[in-house]
Amino acid sequence: MTLTSPVWHPFTQHAVQGDVPTIVRSEGAWLEADDGRRIFDAIASWWVVTHGHRHPKIIAAIQQEAARLDQIIFAGFTHPPAEQLAQRLVEITPDELTHVFYSDSGSTSVEVGLKMALGYWLHVGEGRRRILALEGAYHGDTIGGMSVGERGVFNAPYDPLLFDVSRLPFPRAGAEQATLDALEQACRSEPVAALIVEPLVLGAGGMLIYPPWVLAEMARICKAHGVLLIADEVMTGWGRTGTLFACEQAGIVPDIACYSKGLTGGSVPLAVTMCRREIFDAHYSTDRRKTFFHSSSYTANPIACAAALANLEVWQTEPVQQRIDALAATHTRALDRFRDDARFSNVRQIGTIAAVDLVVGDAGYLADIGPRLYAYFMARGLLLRPLGNTIYMMPPYCSTAAEIAAAYDAIAAAPEMLTR
Ligand SMILES: *Cc1c(COP(=O)(O)O)cnc(C)c1O
C-alpha cells in the first residue's frame, strides 16, 4: 500500500503500520501478494476460512447463484437459497432451535440475539433487562457487541454509548466455581434477561479455554432462573473447537445461537441468529408493536445463502471431520515441544485452535510485543496476529502437517528474535 491510499484499515494504527501487502490471489491455506510473496494464512483470515480459501464447490455455488439472483428485499419476500439454508440449519442444529434470522456479520448476529432476548421479555410481560457476560469476552464491534464485550482500550472512546452489563469472572482453571457462584448470585439478585457467552473459548480475549462442564453448569443455572442463554458461536462454530458447534461438547442447547464466520466457509459475509420457538412466539402477534424490528439492507443475500448451502454440502460430502481431527492431532503433537520450554507458558488447545503465551519479564515490553512478533512472522511468510504475548494458530482445515510444522518452527524461534 502506498501512503496515498484512501483506505482506512480495521484495527490498524496507520502511523506505525509498515507496508501492507497487496493480496491478489488466495488458494487453500495460502495468500499470494502482487510481488509474488506467498503467505501461509495460519489464522484463517481472522477466523473465517474453514475448509480453505476459495473452495471450488463454494465458488461454483456463488457463480451459479449470481447468474439467477442478486439482493432481494427480504421483508415480505423470500427466495429459494434462504428457504433451503434455513431448513438445513434447523436440521443440523438441535431440534429446539426452530427459527432462523438472517443478518450479515457476527456483530449484527449478536445485536439481533440481544434484541430478541429483550423483546422476548418485554412481550411476555416481564420487563427483564439485565444482561450478563463473561470477563474477557468479545462479541463484536457494534455498540451492543462492545457493551457485552470486555471494556478496555479498544472501546474506551465509546464508553458513553455502551450499556451496563453484569460481568462474571472468567472460569479460570481451578476457580470455575467462582464463575458459577457469581452467575447464581446475579440471577438471584435481579431479573436477568440473558447470559451471553462464547462457548468453551474466548477468542479475542486471548484464546482462553474453559471446560464443557462449566458451560453445562452455566446453562443449568440459567435454566433454573428462566434466564435466556445466548451462545455466540461466531468464532467457535463450524468445527473450530473440534465439533460442528462448541455447545455440543457440553450437551447443551442455547436459547439463542449466533453463527457467522465459517457459515459460508469464509467466502462471503453472512450471519444467522437462531432461536427457540418461544422467542419467535413472543413476537408473534396481531399487535404490530411486537414485530421484531431489525433488518440489514443485505439480509439473506441470495449469493451468500448459496455459499452457505454449498458449505453445508462440503460438510456432508467431504471428510471434514477427519480433516479437523487430523489438524487437531497435528497441533497436539507440535505443542509437546512447548510444554517444558520455560520461554513459553499456558500451552493450550481446543480442536483446531492452539495457543501458547510467550513468557516476557517486562510488562512495558508487552505493549509492542504483538506488532514485533507480527512483523517477525510476516518476514517468514507466515500470517499470525498475536494477541499481546499470546501466539495462536487457527488455520484452515486443508493445512498440511508440514505447513503446520513450519509455522511451529517459526513460533519456537520467536523468543530468540525478541532478545536480539
Ligand atoms: C468475530 C466475532 C464476532 C464479530 O463478528 P464480525 O463478523 O467481525 O462482526 C462476534 N463474536 C465473536 C465470538 C467473534 O469471534
Short mmCIF file of C-alpha atoms and ligand atoms in Angstrom, two decimals:
data_model
loop_
_atom_site.label_atom_id
_atom_site.label_comp_id
_atom_site.label_asym_id
_atom_site.label_seq_id
_atom_site.Cartn_x
_atom_site.Cartn_y
_atom_site.Cartn_z
CA MET A 1 0.00 0.00 0.00
CA THR A 2 1.23 3.50 -0.72
CA LEU A 3 0.73 6.33 1.76
CA THR A 4 -1.62 7.90 -0.74
CA SER A 5 -4.18 5.10 -0.46
CA PRO A 6 -7.54 6.38 0.78
CA VAL A 7 -8.18 3.08 2.55
CA TRP A 8 -8.58 3.22 6.34
CA HIS A 9 -7.86 -0.31 7.56
CA PRO A 10 -9.56 -2.03 10.51
CA PHE A 11 -7.73 -2.34 13.84
CA THR A 12 -4.78 -0.60 12.17
CA GLN A 13 -2.73 2.30 13.52
CA HIS A 14 -1.60 3.83 10.24
CA ALA A 15 1.09 5.93 11.95
CA VAL A 16 3.08 2.81 12.85
CA GLN A 17 1.83 0.24 10.37
CA GLY A 18 4.52 -0.76 7.90
CA ASP A 19 3.92 -1.72 4.30
CA VAL A 20 0.70 -3.64 3.77
CA PRO A 21 0.97 -6.47 1.25
CA THR A 22 -1.47 -6.35 -1.64
CA ILE A 23 -3.04 -9.79 -1.94
CA VAL A 24 -4.05 -10.69 -5.46
CA ARG A 25 -4.86 -14.38 -5.09
CA SER A 26 -5.91 -16.83 -2.40
CA GLU A 27 -5.92 -20.58 -2.53
CA GLY A 28 -6.19 -23.27 0.15
CA ALA A 29 -4.24 -22.06 3.16
CA TRP A 30 -2.19 -19.54 1.17
CA LEU A 31 -2.32 -15.88 0.19
CA GLU A 32 -0.31 -14.55 -2.74
CA ALA A 33 0.86 -10.93 -2.94
CA ASP A 34 1.33 -8.85 -6.09
CA ASP A 35 5.11 -9.08 -5.62
CA GLY A 36 4.91 -12.88 -5.75
CA ARG A 37 5.26 -13.37 -2.00
CA ARG A 38 3.35 -16.33 -0.55
CA ILE A 39 1.93 -16.14 2.96
CA PHE A 40 0.62 -19.08 5.00
CA ASP A 41 -2.72 -17.98 6.45
CA ALA A 42 -2.33 -19.53 9.90
CA ILE A 43 -5.28 -17.56 11.34
CA ALA A 44 -7.71 -18.33 8.51
CA SER A 45 -8.02 -14.65 7.58
CA TRP A 46 -9.30 -13.69 11.02
CA TRP A 47 -11.04 -16.96 11.78
CA VAL A 48 -13.44 -17.06 8.85
CA VAL A 49 -11.92 -19.57 6.42
CA THR A 50 -12.71 -23.13 7.41
CA HIS A 51 -12.03 -25.62 4.59
CA GLY A 52 -9.55 -23.38 2.76
CA HIS A 53 -9.63 -20.26 0.61
CA ARG A 54 -11.82 -20.48 -2.50
CA HIS A 55 -13.19 -23.98 -2.01
CA PRO A 56 -14.22 -24.96 -5.56
CA LYS A 57 -17.76 -26.07 -4.59
CA ILE A 58 -18.45 -22.86 -2.71
CA ILE A 59 -17.09 -20.69 -5.51
CA ALA A 60 -19.16 -22.61 -8.07
CA ALA A 61 -22.32 -22.10 -5.98
CA ILE A 62 -21.62 -18.37 -5.78
CA GLN A 63 -21.20 -18.19 -9.55
CA GLN A 64 -24.36 -20.16 -10.22
CA GLU A 65 -26.49 -18.14 -7.83
CA ALA A 66 -25.14 -14.86 -9.21
CA ALA A 67 -26.48 -15.91 -12.60
CA ARG A 68 -30.01 -16.08 -11.09
CA LEU A 69 -30.36 -13.64 -8.21
CA ASP A 70 -28.74 -10.66 -6.59
CA GLN A 71 -30.04 -8.92 -3.46
CA ILE A 72 -33.80 -9.28 -2.99
CA ILE A 73 -35.69 -7.33 -0.35
CA PHE A 74 -36.30 -9.81 2.47
CA ALA A 75 -39.24 -8.11 4.18
CA GLY A 76 -42.37 -9.51 2.54
CA PHE A 77 -40.32 -11.58 0.06
CA THR A 78 -38.35 -14.79 0.18
CA HIS A 79 -36.17 -16.85 -2.18
CA PRO A 80 -35.03 -20.47 -2.53
CA PRO A 81 -31.47 -20.13 -1.15
CA ALA A 82 -32.73 -18.51 2.08
CA GLU A 83 -35.52 -21.07 2.49
CA GLN A 84 -33.26 -24.04 1.79
CA LEU A 85 -30.49 -22.78 4.03
CA ALA A 86 -32.84 -22.11 6.94
CA GLN A 87 -34.28 -25.60 6.52
CA ARG A 88 -30.82 -27.17 6.53
CA LEU A 89 -29.70 -25.12 9.54
CA VAL A 90 -32.73 -26.25 11.50
CA GLU A 91 -31.87 -29.85 10.56
CA ILE A 92 -28.22 -29.76 11.64
CA THR A 93 -28.74 -27.82 14.89
CA PRO A 94 -30.61 -29.14 17.94
CA ASP A 95 -34.39 -29.59 17.48
CA GLU A 96 -35.12 -26.77 19.92
CA LEU A 97 -33.64 -24.16 17.58
CA THR A 98 -36.59 -23.69 15.26
CA HIS A 99 -36.21 -20.23 13.74
CA VAL A 100 -33.51 -18.56 11.67
CA PHE A 101 -33.00 -14.79 11.45
CA TYR A 102 -30.56 -13.61 8.79
CA SER A 103 -28.04 -10.80 9.02
CA ASP A 104 -24.62 -10.15 7.60
CA SER A 105 -21.89 -10.18 10.25
CA GLY A 106 -21.06 -11.72 13.58
CA SER A 107 -21.62 -8.40 15.31
CA THR A 108 -25.09 -7.99 13.87
CA SER A 109 -25.97 -11.58 14.75
CA VAL A 110 -25.12 -10.68 18.36
CA GLU A 111 -27.14 -7.45 18.22
CA VAL A 112 -30.05 -9.49 16.89
CA GLY A 113 -29.64 -12.03 19.69
CA LEU A 114 -29.64 -9.32 22.36
CA LYS A 115 -32.67 -7.63 20.80
CA MET A 116 -34.51 -10.96 20.58
CA ALA A 117 -33.86 -11.56 24.27
CA LEU A 118 -35.06 -8.12 25.38
CA GLY A 119 -38.05 -8.28 23.01
CA TYR A 120 -38.96 -11.67 24.41
CA TRP A 121 -39.05 -10.43 28.00
CA LEU A 122 -40.98 -7.31 27.13
CA HIS A 123 -43.56 -9.17 25.06
CA VAL A 124 -44.15 -11.88 27.66
CA GLY A 125 -44.85 -9.08 30.11
CA GLU A 126 -41.77 -9.41 32.31
CA GLY A 127 -39.51 -6.45 31.79
CA ARG A 128 -36.25 -8.24 32.42
CA ARG A 129 -33.40 -6.09 31.12
CA ARG A 130 -30.15 -7.10 32.78
CA ILE A 131 -27.58 -8.83 30.54
CA LEU A 132 -24.75 -10.95 31.95
CA ALA A 133 -21.46 -11.56 30.17
CA LEU A 134 -18.06 -13.05 30.89
CA GLU A 135 -14.98 -11.01 31.72
CA GLY A 136 -12.63 -11.01 28.75
CA ALA A 137 -15.49 -11.60 26.31
CA TYR A 138 -15.52 -10.39 22.71
CA HIS A 139 -18.81 -10.16 20.85
CA GLY A 140 -18.08 -7.73 18.02
CA ASP A 141 -17.53 -4.03 17.45
CA THR A 142 -21.05 -2.62 17.18
CA ILE A 143 -22.41 -0.79 20.22
CA GLY A 144 -24.27 -3.78 21.63
CA GLY A 145 -21.38 -6.12 20.88
CA MET A 146 -18.93 -3.79 22.58
CA SER A 147 -21.29 -3.34 25.53
CA VAL A 148 -21.32 -7.04 26.32
CA GLY A 149 -17.63 -7.40 25.48
CA GLU A 150 -14.68 -6.68 27.74
CA ARG A 151 -14.09 -2.96 28.28
CA GLY A 152 -10.66 -1.58 27.57
CA VAL A 153 -8.51 0.43 25.23
CA PHE A 154 -10.43 -0.92 22.22
CA ASN A 155 -13.74 0.63 23.22
CA ALA A 156 -12.86 3.31 25.81
CA PRO A 157 -13.67 6.23 23.43
CA TYR A 158 -17.21 4.93 23.00
CA ASP A 159 -17.85 4.20 26.66
CA PRO A 160 -20.63 6.81 26.98
CA LEU A 161 -22.64 4.84 24.41
CA LEU A 162 -22.21 1.42 25.98
CA PHE A 163 -24.92 -0.08 28.16
CA ASP A 164 -24.22 -1.56 31.55
CA VAL A 165 -23.92 -5.33 31.92
CA SER A 166 -23.04 -7.54 34.89
CA ARG A 167 -19.75 -9.33 34.49
CA LEU A 168 -18.95 -12.88 35.59
CA PRO A 169 -15.31 -13.77 36.22
CA PHE A 170 -13.77 -15.93 33.51
CA PRO A 171 -13.85 -19.58 34.72
CA ARG A 172 -10.11 -19.95 35.30
CA ALA A 173 -8.84 -23.47 35.85
CA GLY A 174 -9.41 -24.29 39.50
CA ALA A 175 -11.68 -21.27 40.05
CA GLU A 176 -14.64 -22.35 37.95
CA GLN A 177 -16.94 -22.41 40.95
CA ALA A 178 -16.44 -18.65 41.42
CA THR A 179 -17.95 -18.08 37.97
CA LEU A 180 -20.89 -20.34 38.70
CA ASP A 181 -21.45 -18.76 42.11
CA ALA A 182 -21.36 -15.29 40.54
CA LEU A 183 -23.92 -16.40 37.96
CA GLU A 184 -26.19 -17.88 40.63
CA GLN A 185 -25.82 -14.70 42.72
CA ALA A 186 -26.58 -12.42 39.75
CA CYS A 187 -29.67 -14.45 38.85
CA ARG A 188 -30.95 -14.24 42.42
CA SER A 189 -30.31 -10.55 42.94
CA GLU A 190 -32.20 -9.10 39.98
CA PRO A 191 -34.35 -10.08 36.99
CA VAL A 192 -31.77 -11.18 34.42
CA ALA A 193 -32.81 -11.25 30.76
CA ALA A 194 -29.90 -13.21 29.30
CA LEU A 195 -26.38 -14.50 29.68
CA ILE A 196 -24.24 -14.23 26.57
CA VAL A 197 -21.16 -16.47 26.27
CA GLU A 198 -18.57 -17.57 23.78
CA PRO A 199 -18.88 -21.32 24.37
CA LEU A 200 -15.67 -23.08 25.51
CA VAL A 201 -13.19 -20.49 24.24
CA LEU A 202 -12.88 -16.73 24.47
CA GLY A 203 -11.31 -15.80 21.15
CA ALA A 204 -10.20 -12.18 21.01
CA GLY A 205 -9.92 -12.26 24.81
CA GLY A 206 -6.77 -14.33 24.38
CA MET A 207 -7.84 -17.83 23.33
CA LEU A 208 -8.89 -18.62 26.88
CA ILE A 209 -10.35 -22.10 27.11
CA TYR A 210 -12.76 -23.43 29.73
CA PRO A 211 -14.20 -26.92 30.07
CA PRO A 212 -17.56 -28.16 28.76
CA TRP A 213 -18.85 -28.98 32.26
CA VAL A 214 -18.66 -25.29 33.19
CA LEU A 215 -20.72 -24.36 30.14
CA ALA A 216 -23.19 -27.11 31.05
CA GLU A 217 -23.44 -25.75 34.60
CA MET A 218 -23.94 -22.20 33.33
CA ALA A 219 -26.75 -23.46 31.11
CA ARG A 220 -28.31 -25.31 34.05
CA ILE A 221 -28.23 -22.24 36.31
CA CYS A 222 -29.70 -20.06 33.55
CA LYS A 223 -32.49 -22.55 33.03
CA ALA A 224 -33.25 -22.73 36.75
CA HIS A 225 -33.76 -18.96 36.80
CA GLY A 226 -35.51 -18.67 33.43
CA VAL A 227 -32.54 -16.70 32.08
CA LEU A 228 -32.03 -16.91 28.32
CA LEU A 229 -28.66 -18.30 27.24
CA ILE A 230 -27.17 -16.70 24.13
CA ALA A 231 -24.36 -18.76 22.62
CA ASP A 232 -22.11 -16.60 20.46
CA GLU A 233 -20.72 -19.33 18.21
CA VAL A 234 -19.50 -16.80 15.66
CA MET A 235 -15.91 -17.99 16.10
CA THR A 236 -16.42 -21.42 17.67
CA GLY A 237 -18.92 -22.67 15.09
CA TRP A 238 -18.23 -24.77 12.00
CA GLY A 239 -15.73 -27.18 13.50
CA ARG A 240 -13.28 -24.78 15.11
CA THR A 241 -13.38 -26.43 18.53
CA GLY A 242 -13.36 -29.97 17.12
CA THR A 243 -17.12 -30.42 16.87
CA LEU A 244 -19.52 -28.70 14.47
CA PHE A 245 -20.61 -26.39 17.29
CA ALA A 246 -18.93 -25.91 20.66
CA CYS A 247 -22.20 -26.27 22.59
CA GLU A 248 -22.39 -29.91 21.50
CA GLN A 249 -19.42 -30.74 23.74
CA ALA A 250 -21.33 -29.54 26.78
CA GLY A 251 -24.53 -31.29 25.67
CA ILE A 252 -26.45 -28.04 25.92
CA VAL A 253 -28.90 -26.20 23.70
CA PRO A 254 -28.82 -22.41 23.99
CA ASP A 255 -32.00 -20.35 23.67
CA ILE A 256 -30.37 -18.15 21.05
CA ALA A 257 -27.33 -19.04 18.91
CA CYS A 258 -25.24 -16.74 16.71
CA TYR A 259 -23.36 -18.16 13.71
CA SER A 260 -21.30 -16.32 11.12
CA LYS A 261 -17.60 -16.53 10.16
CA GLY A 262 -17.43 -20.16 8.91
CA LEU A 263 -21.09 -20.19 7.83
CA THR A 264 -20.10 -19.62 4.20
CA GLY A 265 -16.77 -21.39 4.65
CA GLY A 266 -15.28 -17.91 4.91
CA SER A 267 -16.10 -16.91 1.34
CA VAL A 268 -18.67 -14.10 1.63
CA PRO A 269 -20.36 -12.37 4.58
CA LEU A 270 -23.45 -13.90 6.14
CA ALA A 271 -24.76 -14.48 9.64
CA VAL A 272 -27.73 -16.09 11.30
CA THR A 273 -29.25 -15.87 14.75
CA MET A 274 -31.25 -18.97 15.59
CA CYS A 275 -33.71 -19.20 18.44
CA ARG A 276 -36.22 -21.36 20.21
CA ARG A 277 -39.87 -21.29 19.27
CA GLU A 278 -40.84 -19.45 22.48
CA ILE A 279 -38.78 -16.44 21.43
CA PHE A 280 -40.37 -16.30 17.98
CA ASP A 281 -43.80 -16.87 19.52
CA ALA A 282 -43.38 -13.98 21.96
CA HIS A 283 -43.04 -11.68 18.92
CA TYR A 284 -45.92 -13.38 17.04
CA SER A 285 -48.95 -11.15 17.45
CA THR A 286 -51.54 -9.13 15.59
CA ASP A 287 -50.18 -6.26 17.67
CA ARG A 288 -47.67 -4.72 15.27
CA ARG A 289 -45.67 -3.26 18.12
CA LYS A 290 -44.45 -6.79 18.81
CA THR A 291 -42.81 -7.02 15.37
CA PHE A 292 -39.12 -7.85 15.53
CA PHE A 293 -37.79 -4.52 14.31
CA HIS A 294 -34.46 -5.42 12.81
CA SER A 295 -33.14 -5.59 9.28
CA SER A 296 -29.95 -5.03 7.33
CA SER A 297 -30.20 -4.00 3.69
CA TYR A 298 -28.38 -7.15 2.67
CA THR A 299 -30.39 -9.53 4.85
CA ALA A 300 -30.31 -13.10 3.49
CA ASN A 301 -28.32 -12.16 0.41
CA PRO A 302 -29.09 -14.99 -2.06
CA ILE A 303 -25.48 -15.37 -3.20
CA ALA A 304 -24.27 -15.59 0.40
CA CYS A 305 -27.04 -18.09 1.23
CA ALA A 306 -25.97 -20.20 -1.76
CA ALA A 307 -22.38 -20.11 -0.50
CA ALA A 308 -23.56 -21.29 2.93
CA LEU A 309 -25.60 -24.09 1.34
CA ALA A 310 -22.50 -25.18 -0.57
CA ASN A 311 -20.55 -25.07 2.70
CA LEU A 312 -23.09 -27.46 4.27
CA GLU A 313 -22.75 -29.66 1.21
CA VAL A 314 -18.98 -29.75 1.72
CA TRP A 315 -19.55 -30.79 5.33
CA GLN A 316 -21.87 -33.55 4.14
CA THR A 317 -19.86 -34.89 1.23
CA GLU A 318 -16.23 -34.42 2.22
CA PRO A 319 -14.30 -35.86 5.18
CA VAL A 320 -14.34 -32.51 7.00
CA GLN A 321 -14.44 -34.08 10.46
CA GLN A 322 -11.42 -36.23 9.60
CA ARG A 323 -9.51 -33.15 8.45
CA ILE A 324 -10.40 -31.39 11.69
CA ASP A 325 -9.33 -34.41 13.74
CA ALA A 326 -6.05 -34.66 11.81
CA LEU A 327 -5.35 -30.94 12.25
CA ALA A 328 -6.13 -31.20 15.96
CA ALA A 329 -3.76 -34.18 16.30
CA THR A 330 -1.04 -32.25 14.45
CA HIS A 331 -1.44 -29.37 16.91
CA THR A 332 -1.28 -31.75 19.88
CA ARG A 333 1.96 -33.32 18.70
CA ALA A 334 3.53 -29.98 17.82
CA LEU A 335 2.58 -28.38 21.13
CA ASP A 336 4.55 -31.02 23.06
CA ARG A 337 7.85 -29.23 22.50
CA PHE A 338 6.47 -26.07 24.16
CA ARG A 339 5.24 -27.78 27.31
CA ASP A 340 8.55 -27.90 29.13
CA ASP A 341 10.10 -24.92 27.41
CA ALA A 342 10.37 -22.19 30.08
CA ARG A 343 10.13 -19.46 27.44
CA PHE A 344 6.50 -20.42 26.88
CA SER A 345 3.56 -20.91 29.21
CA ASN A 346 -0.15 -21.80 29.15
CA VAL A 347 0.18 -24.25 26.29
CA ARG A 348 -3.41 -24.94 25.29
CA GLN A 349 -5.59 -26.32 22.55
CA ILE A 350 -9.18 -26.92 21.67
CA GLY A 351 -9.80 -28.68 18.38
CA THR A 352 -8.19 -26.70 15.57
CA ILE A 353 -7.21 -23.78 17.82
CA ALA A 354 -3.83 -23.84 19.55
CA ALA A 355 -2.16 -21.16 21.66
CA VAL A 356 0.94 -20.52 23.74
CA ASP A 357 1.93 -17.49 25.80
CA LEU A 358 5.38 -16.07 25.40
CA VAL A 359 6.96 -15.52 28.81
CA VAL A 360 8.01 -11.89 28.93
CA GLY A 361 9.61 -10.37 32.00
CA ASP A 362 8.98 -6.69 31.41
CA ALA A 363 5.35 -5.64 31.24
CA GLY A 364 6.08 -2.37 29.43
CA TYR A 365 7.66 -4.53 26.82
CA LEU A 366 4.35 -6.29 26.37
CA ALA A 367 2.86 -3.25 24.68
CA ASP A 368 4.74 -3.66 21.42
CA ILE A 369 5.42 -7.38 21.55
CA GLY A 370 2.38 -8.13 19.39
CA PRO A 371 3.44 -5.92 16.45
CA ARG A 372 7.06 -7.10 16.72
CA LEU A 373 6.01 -10.73 16.58
CA TYR A 374 3.63 -9.97 13.72
CA ALA A 375 6.47 -8.43 11.68
CA TYR A 376 8.78 -11.32 12.53
CA PHE A 377 6.25 -13.91 11.34
CA MET A 378 5.36 -11.91 8.22
CA ALA A 379 9.02 -11.79 7.26
CA ARG A 380 8.82 -15.59 7.27
CA GLY A 381 5.76 -15.76 5.05
CA LEU A 382 3.52 -16.58 7.99
CA LEU A 383 0.33 -14.74 8.92
CA LEU A 384 -0.05 -14.80 12.70
CA ARG A 385 -1.52 -11.91 14.70
CA PRO A 386 -0.52 -12.48 18.33
CA LEU A 387 -2.88 -11.14 20.99
CA GLY A 388 -0.32 -9.41 23.20
CA ASN A 389 2.06 -12.19 24.20
CA THR A 390 -0.39 -14.92 23.18
CA ILE A 391 0.61 -16.60 19.94
CA TYR A 392 -2.17 -18.71 18.50
CA MET A 393 -2.90 -20.68 15.36
CA MET A 394 -6.32 -21.19 13.82
CA PRO A 395 -5.53 -22.46 10.31
CA PRO A 396 -7.85 -23.60 7.53
CA TYR A 397 -8.67 -27.32 7.73
CA CYS A 398 -6.83 -28.04 4.47
CA SER A 399 -3.47 -27.11 6.07
CA THR A 400 -0.95 -29.94 5.82
CA ALA A 401 1.09 -31.31 8.70
CA ALA A 402 4.22 -29.92 7.02
CA GLU A 403 2.74 -26.42 6.78
CA ILE A 404 1.73 -26.52 10.42
CA ALA A 405 5.14 -27.84 11.46
CA ALA A 406 6.87 -24.96 9.66
CA ALA A 407 4.65 -22.47 11.46
CA TYR A 408 5.52 -24.03 14.83
CA ASP A 409 9.24 -23.85 13.97
CA ALA A 410 8.85 -20.10 13.48
CA ILE A 411 6.98 -19.80 16.79
CA ALA A 412 9.67 -21.79 18.62
CA ALA A 413 12.32 -19.44 17.26
CA ALA A 414 10.39 -16.28 18.17
CA PRO A 415 11.82 -15.73 21.71
CA GLU A 416 15.35 -15.57 20.28
CA MET A 417 14.30 -12.88 17.87
CA LEU A 418 12.85 -10.81 20.72
CA THR A 419 16.11 -10.84 22.69
CA ARG A 420 18.05 -9.53 19.72
C1 LIG B 1 -15.55 -12.21 15.23
C2 LIG B 1 -16.52 -12.32 16.35
C3 LIG B 1 -17.67 -11.50 16.38
C4 LIG B 1 -17.91 -10.40 15.40
O1 LIG B 1 -18.06 -10.87 14.11
P1 LIG B 1 -17.91 -9.84 12.88
O2 LIG B 1 -18.31 -10.63 11.69
O3 LIG B 1 -16.47 -9.44 12.88
O4 LIG B 1 -18.80 -8.70 13.16
C5 LIG B 1 -18.59 -11.73 17.39
N1 LIG B 1 -18.39 -12.68 18.32
C6 LIG B 1 -17.29 -13.47 18.32
C7 LIG B 1 -17.16 -14.52 19.34
C8 LIG B 1 -16.31 -13.30 17.34
O5 LIG B 1 -15.21 -14.05 17.38
#
